[in-house]
Short mmCIF file of C-alpha atoms in Angstrom, two decimals:
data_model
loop_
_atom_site.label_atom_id
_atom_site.label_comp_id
_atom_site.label_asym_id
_atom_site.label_seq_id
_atom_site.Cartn_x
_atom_site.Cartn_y
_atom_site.Cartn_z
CA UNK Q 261 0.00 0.00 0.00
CA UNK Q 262 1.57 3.50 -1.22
CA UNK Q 263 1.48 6.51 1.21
CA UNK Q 264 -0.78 9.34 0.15
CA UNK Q 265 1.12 12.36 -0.41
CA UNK Q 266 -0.41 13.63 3.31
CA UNK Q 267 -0.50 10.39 5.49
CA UNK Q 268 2.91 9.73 3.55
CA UNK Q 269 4.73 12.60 4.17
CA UNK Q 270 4.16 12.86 7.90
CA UNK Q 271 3.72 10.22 10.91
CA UNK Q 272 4.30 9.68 14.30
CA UNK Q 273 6.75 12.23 15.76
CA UNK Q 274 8.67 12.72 11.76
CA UNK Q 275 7.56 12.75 8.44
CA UNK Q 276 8.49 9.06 6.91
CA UNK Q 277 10.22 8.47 4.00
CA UNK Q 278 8.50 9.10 0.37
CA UNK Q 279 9.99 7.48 -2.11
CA UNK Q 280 12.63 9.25 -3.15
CA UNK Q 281 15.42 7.83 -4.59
CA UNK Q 282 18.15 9.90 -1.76
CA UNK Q 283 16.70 7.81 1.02
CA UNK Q 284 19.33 5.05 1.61
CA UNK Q 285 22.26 7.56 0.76
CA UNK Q 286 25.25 6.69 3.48
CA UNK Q 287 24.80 9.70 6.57
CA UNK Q 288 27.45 11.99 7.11
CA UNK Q 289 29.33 11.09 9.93
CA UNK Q 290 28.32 13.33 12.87
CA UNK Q 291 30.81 14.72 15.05
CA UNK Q 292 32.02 12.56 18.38
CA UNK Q 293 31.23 15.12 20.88
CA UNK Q 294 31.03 12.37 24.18
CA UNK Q 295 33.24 8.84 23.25
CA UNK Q 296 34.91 7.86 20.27
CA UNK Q 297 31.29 6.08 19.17
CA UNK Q 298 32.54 5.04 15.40
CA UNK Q 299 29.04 6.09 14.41
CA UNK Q 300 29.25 5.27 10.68
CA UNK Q 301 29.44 1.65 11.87
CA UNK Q 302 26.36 2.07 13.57
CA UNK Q 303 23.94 2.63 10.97
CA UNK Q 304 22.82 -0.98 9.68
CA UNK Q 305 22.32 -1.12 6.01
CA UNK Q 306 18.92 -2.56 5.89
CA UNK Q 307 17.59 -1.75 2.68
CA UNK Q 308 13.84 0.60 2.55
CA UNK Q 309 15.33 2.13 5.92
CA UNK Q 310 17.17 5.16 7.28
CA UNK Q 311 17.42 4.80 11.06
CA UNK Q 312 18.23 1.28 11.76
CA UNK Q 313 21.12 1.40 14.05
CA UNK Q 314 22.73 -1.07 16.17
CA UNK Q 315 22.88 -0.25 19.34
CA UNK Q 316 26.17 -1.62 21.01
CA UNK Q 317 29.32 0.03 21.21
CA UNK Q 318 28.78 2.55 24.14
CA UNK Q 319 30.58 2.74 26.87
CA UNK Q 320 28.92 2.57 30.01
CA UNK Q 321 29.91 4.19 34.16
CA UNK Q 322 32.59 1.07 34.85
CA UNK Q 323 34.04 0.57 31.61
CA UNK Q 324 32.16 -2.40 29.82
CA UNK Q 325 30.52 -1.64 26.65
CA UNK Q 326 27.11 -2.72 25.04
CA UNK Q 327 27.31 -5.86 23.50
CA UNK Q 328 26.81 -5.18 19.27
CA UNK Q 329 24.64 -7.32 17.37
CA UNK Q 330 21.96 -7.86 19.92
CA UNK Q 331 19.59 -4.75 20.29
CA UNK Q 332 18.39 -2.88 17.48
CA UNK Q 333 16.74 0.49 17.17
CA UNK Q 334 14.88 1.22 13.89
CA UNK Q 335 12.28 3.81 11.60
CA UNK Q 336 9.63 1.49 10.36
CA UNK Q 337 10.02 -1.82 8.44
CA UNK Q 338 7.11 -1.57 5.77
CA UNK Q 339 9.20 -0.03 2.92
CA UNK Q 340 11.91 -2.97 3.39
CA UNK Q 341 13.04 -4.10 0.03
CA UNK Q 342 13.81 -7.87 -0.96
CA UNK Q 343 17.54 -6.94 0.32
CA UNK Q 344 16.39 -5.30 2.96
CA UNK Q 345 14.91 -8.45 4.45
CA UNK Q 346 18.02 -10.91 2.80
CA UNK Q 347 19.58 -8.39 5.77
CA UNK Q 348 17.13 -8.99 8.29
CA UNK Q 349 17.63 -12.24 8.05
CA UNK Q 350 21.21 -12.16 8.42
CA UNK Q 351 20.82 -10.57 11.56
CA UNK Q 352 18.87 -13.82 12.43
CA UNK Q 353 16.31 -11.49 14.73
CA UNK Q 354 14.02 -13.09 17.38
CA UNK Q 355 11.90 -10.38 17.90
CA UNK Q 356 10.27 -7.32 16.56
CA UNK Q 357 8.87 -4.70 18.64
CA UNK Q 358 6.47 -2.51 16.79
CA UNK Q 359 5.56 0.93 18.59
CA UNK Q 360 3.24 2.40 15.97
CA UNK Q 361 -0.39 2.92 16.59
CA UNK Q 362 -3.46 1.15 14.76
CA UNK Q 363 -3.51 4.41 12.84
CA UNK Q 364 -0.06 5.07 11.49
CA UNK Q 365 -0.03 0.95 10.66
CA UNK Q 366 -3.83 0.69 8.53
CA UNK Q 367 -1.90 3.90 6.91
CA UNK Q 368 1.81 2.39 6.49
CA UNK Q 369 1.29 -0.69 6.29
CA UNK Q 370 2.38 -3.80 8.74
CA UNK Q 371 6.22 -4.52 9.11
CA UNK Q 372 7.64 -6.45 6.06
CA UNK Q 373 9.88 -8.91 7.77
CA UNK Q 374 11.04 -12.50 6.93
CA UNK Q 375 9.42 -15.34 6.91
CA UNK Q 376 8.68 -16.70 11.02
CA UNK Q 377 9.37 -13.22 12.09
CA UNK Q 378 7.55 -12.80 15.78
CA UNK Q 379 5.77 -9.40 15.84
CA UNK Q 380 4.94 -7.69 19.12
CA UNK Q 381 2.86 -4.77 18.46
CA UNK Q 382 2.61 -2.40 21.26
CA UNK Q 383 1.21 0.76 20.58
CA UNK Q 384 1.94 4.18 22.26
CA UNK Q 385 -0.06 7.01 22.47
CA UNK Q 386 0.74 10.13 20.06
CA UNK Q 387 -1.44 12.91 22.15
CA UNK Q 388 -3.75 13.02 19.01
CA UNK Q 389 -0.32 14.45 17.11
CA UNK Q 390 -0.68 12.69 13.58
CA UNK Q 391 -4.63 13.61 13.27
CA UNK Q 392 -3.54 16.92 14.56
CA UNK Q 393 -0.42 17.62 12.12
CA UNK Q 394 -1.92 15.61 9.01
CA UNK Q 395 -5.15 17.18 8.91
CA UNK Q 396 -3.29 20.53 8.74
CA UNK Q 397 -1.02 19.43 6.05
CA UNK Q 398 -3.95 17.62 4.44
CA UNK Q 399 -5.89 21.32 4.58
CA UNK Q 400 -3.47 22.67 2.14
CA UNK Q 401 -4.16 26.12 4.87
CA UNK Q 402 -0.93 28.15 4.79
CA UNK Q 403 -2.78 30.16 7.65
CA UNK Q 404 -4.31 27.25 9.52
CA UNK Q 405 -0.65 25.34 9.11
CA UNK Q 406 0.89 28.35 10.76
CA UNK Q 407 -1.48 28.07 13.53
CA UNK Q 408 -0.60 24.63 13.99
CA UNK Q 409 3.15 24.86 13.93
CA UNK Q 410 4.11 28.34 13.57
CA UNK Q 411 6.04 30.39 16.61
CA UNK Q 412 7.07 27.23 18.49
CA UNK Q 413 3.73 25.75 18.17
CA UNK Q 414 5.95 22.65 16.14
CA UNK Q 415 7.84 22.38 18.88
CA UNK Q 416 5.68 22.71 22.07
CA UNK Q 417 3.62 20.33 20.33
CA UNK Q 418 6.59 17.34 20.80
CA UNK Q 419 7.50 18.19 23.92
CA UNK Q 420 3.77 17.40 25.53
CA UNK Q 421 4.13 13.92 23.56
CA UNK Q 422 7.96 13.37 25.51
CA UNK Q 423 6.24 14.06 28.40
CA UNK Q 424 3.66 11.67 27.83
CA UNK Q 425 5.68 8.80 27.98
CA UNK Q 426 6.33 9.28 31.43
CA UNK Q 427 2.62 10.78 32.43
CA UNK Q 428 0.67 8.20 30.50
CA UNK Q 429 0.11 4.71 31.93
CA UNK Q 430 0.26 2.97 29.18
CA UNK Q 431 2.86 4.39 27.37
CA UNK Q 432 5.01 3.67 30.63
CA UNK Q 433 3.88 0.12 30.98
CA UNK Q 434 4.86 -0.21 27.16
CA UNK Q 435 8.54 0.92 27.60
CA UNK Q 436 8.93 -1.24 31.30
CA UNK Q 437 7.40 -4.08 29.40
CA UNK Q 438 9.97 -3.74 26.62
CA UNK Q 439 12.61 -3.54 29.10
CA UNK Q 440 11.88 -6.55 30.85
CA UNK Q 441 11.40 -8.38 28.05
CA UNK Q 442 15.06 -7.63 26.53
CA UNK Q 443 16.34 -8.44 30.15
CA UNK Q 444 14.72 -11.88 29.67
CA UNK Q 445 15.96 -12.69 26.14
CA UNK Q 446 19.06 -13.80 26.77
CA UNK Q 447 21.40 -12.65 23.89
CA UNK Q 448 18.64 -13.15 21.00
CA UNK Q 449 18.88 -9.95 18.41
CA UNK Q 450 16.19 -7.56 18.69
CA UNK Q 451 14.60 -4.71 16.92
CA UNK Q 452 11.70 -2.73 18.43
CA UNK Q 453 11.06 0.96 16.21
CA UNK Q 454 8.23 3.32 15.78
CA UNK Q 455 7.90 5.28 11.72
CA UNK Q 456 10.74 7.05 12.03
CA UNK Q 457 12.93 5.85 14.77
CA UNK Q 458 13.15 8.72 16.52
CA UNK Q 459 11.19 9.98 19.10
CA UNK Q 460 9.30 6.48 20.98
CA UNK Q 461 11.89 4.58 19.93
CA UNK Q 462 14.66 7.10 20.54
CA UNK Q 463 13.16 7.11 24.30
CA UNK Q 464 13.06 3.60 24.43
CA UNK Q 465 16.68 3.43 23.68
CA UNK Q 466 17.64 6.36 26.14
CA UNK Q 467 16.50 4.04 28.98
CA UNK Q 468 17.67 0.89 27.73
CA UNK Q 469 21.23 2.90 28.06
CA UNK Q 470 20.75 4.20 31.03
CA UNK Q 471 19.02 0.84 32.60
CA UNK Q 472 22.64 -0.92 31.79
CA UNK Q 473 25.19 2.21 33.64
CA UNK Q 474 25.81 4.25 29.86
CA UNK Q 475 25.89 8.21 30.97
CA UNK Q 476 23.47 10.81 30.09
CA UNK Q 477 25.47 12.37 27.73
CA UNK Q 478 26.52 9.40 25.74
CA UNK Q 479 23.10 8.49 25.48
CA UNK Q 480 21.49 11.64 24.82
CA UNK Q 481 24.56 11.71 22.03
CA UNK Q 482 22.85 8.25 20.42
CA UNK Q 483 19.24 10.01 20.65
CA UNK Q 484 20.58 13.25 18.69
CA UNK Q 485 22.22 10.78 16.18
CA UNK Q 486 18.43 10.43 14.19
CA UNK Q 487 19.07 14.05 12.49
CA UNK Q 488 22.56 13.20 10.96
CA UNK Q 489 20.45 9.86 9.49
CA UNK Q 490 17.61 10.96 9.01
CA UNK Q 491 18.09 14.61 7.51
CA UNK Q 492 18.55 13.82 3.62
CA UNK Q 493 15.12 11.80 3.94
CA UNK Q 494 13.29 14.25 5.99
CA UNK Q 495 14.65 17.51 3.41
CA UNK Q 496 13.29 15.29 0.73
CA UNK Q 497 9.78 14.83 2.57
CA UNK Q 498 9.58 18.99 2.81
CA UNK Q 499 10.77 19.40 -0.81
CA UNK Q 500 7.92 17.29 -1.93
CA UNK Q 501 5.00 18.86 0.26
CA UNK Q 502 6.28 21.98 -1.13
CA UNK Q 503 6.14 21.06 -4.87
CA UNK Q 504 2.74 19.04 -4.60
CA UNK Q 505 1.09 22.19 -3.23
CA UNK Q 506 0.74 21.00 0.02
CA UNK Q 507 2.73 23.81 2.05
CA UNK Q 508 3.94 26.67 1.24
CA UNK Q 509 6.57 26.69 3.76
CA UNK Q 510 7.52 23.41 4.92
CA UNK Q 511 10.11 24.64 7.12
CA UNK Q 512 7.22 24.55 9.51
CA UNK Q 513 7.60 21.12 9.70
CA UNK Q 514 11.29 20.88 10.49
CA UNK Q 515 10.25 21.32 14.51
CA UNK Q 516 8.31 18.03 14.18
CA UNK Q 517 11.07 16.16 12.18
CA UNK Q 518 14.32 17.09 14.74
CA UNK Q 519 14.93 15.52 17.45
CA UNK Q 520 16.20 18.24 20.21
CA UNK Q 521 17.99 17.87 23.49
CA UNK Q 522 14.99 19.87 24.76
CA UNK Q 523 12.13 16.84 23.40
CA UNK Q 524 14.18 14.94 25.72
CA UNK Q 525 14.43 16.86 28.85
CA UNK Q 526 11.37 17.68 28.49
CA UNK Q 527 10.76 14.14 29.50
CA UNK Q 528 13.19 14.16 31.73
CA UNK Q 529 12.27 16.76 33.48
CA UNK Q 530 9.06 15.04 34.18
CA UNK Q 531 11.00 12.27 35.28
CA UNK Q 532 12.58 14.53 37.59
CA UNK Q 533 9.39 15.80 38.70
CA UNK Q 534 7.72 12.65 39.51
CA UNK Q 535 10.44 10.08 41.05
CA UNK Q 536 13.87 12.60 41.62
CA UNK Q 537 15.63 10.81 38.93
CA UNK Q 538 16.19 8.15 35.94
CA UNK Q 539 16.88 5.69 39.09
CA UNK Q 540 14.09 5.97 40.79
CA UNK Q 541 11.96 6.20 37.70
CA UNK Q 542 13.43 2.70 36.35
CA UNK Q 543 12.73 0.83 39.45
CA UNK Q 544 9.33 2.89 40.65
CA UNK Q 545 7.78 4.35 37.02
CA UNK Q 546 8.59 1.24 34.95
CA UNK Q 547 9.12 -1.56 37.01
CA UNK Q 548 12.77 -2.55 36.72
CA UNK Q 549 13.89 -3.54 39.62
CA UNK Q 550 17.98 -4.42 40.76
CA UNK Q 551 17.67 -8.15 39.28
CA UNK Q 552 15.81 -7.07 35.93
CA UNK Q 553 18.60 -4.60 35.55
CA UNK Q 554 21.18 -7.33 36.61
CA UNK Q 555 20.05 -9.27 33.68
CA UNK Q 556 20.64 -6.56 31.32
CA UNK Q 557 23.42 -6.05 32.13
CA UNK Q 558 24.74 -9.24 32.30
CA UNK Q 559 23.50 -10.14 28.76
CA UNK Q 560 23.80 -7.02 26.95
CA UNK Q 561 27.22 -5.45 28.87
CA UNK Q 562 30.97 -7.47 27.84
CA UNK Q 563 34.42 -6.05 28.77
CA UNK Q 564 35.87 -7.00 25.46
#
């Protein structure tokens, strides 16, 4: 099922990929403001993606690293080509954790995985975001998508959905589930992604640092990586708008695309609010208590 130019250009938390042929161009390597990261390594070549990282390598507190080749973060899967999934399946993946709501996948399309692929989908709440940003691109308004996402509208607008993932119930008991989960696989390869990697899943991966002793910094350095990977695509997606008459200024839309060191401290600082810090929040707000954590660590953390 093709996107719309509408539904196509925008989803969840970033407009998607449209099908241009710049989308699988290698990123630029972005600068190494925290470790030595070797970040061009960390992009995974998976054909009808942009964001699919791996995401081992970092360093954590006490010196060990994250094991590579056993958690994945990713944009969505339903644009994976033939070799796209030839690499899937050389990553020999046990599981696929699929963030998206029933909305953005009736509109996408389901994951396009290989054959015996196990699909978990677990849905998290947008804050009515993609009704709210689609029907304004869908008006073709310049006046009502100004109102929308004009004067830091764009950006207000993701920081309430950051701080939903620690307010909202669900959305919490969606990222502690995930957690425990990967704590209980053993060292099976993973994936779990939202549509464009970047804000749910870029969360998701924040803690999943954090839960296993990598600092703030390094892992607020991996959450910042989705604009160096994602930027060709997402210039593309504004280009296209533009020149189907959609917007007239699609730099409107650039706010909704980023991610920003303040989309996560926003959520942070409800983190902050609510349980004094990512410590407390892990064991009280999500459920991962010393031994869950012990497991991750002790199958996701090597000194090699």
């Amino acid at each position: 099922m093709r996107r719309t130019p509408v539904l196509g250009a925008l989803a969840l938390a970033a407009a998607p990929l449209l099908a241009v042929p710049s989308a699988h161009a290698a990123p630029s390597a972005p600068p190494a403001i925290v470790q030595r990261h070797h970040d061009a390594s960390r992009l995974v070549a998976v054909e009808g993606t942009v964001n699919f990282r791996d995401l081992g390598g970092y360093e954590t507190y006490f010196h060990a690293r994250v094991r590579r080749g056993v958690v994945y973060r990713a944009d969505a899967l339903d644009h994976v080509t033939d070799a796209g999934l030839r690499k899937l399946a050389d990553l020999r993946l046990d599981g696929v954790v699929d963030f998206r709501t029933p909305l953005e996948v009736s509109t996408d399309g389901p994951d396009r995985l290989p054959a015996g692929s196990r699909v978990t989908a677990r849905p998290i709440d947008d804050t009515g975001m993609f009704a709210t940003v689609n029907a304004a691109i869908g008006s073709k308004d310049p006046a009502r998508q100004e109102a929308v996402l004009g004067d830091g509208r764009g950006a207000a607008i993701m920081r309430t959905l950051y701080r939903s993932f620690v307010t909202d119930p669900e959305s919490a008991a969606a990222f502690g589930r995930t957690l425990r989960e990967t704590a209980d696989r053993s060292r099976t390869p993973m994936v779990f992604h939202c549509t464009s990697g970047k804000d749910r899943t870029g969360w998701m991966s924040y803690l999943l640092l954090r839960a296993v002793g990598v600092p703030h910094r390094t892992a607020m350095h991996d959450y910042l990586l989705s604009n160096e990977y994602r930027a060709e695509t997402d210039a593309a997606v504004r280009a296209r708008l533009e020149s189907s008459g959609y917007m007239q200024d699609a730099e409107l839309l650039k706010p909704i695309q980023d991610v920003r060191p303040e989309y996560l401290e926003a959520a942070l600082d409800e983190v902050r609010r609510e349980y004094g810090s990512v410590e407390r929040y892990l064991r009280k707000g999500l459920g991962i208590d010393g031994h869950t954590r012990a497991r991750l660590r002790h199958h996701l953390l090597t000194r090699h």
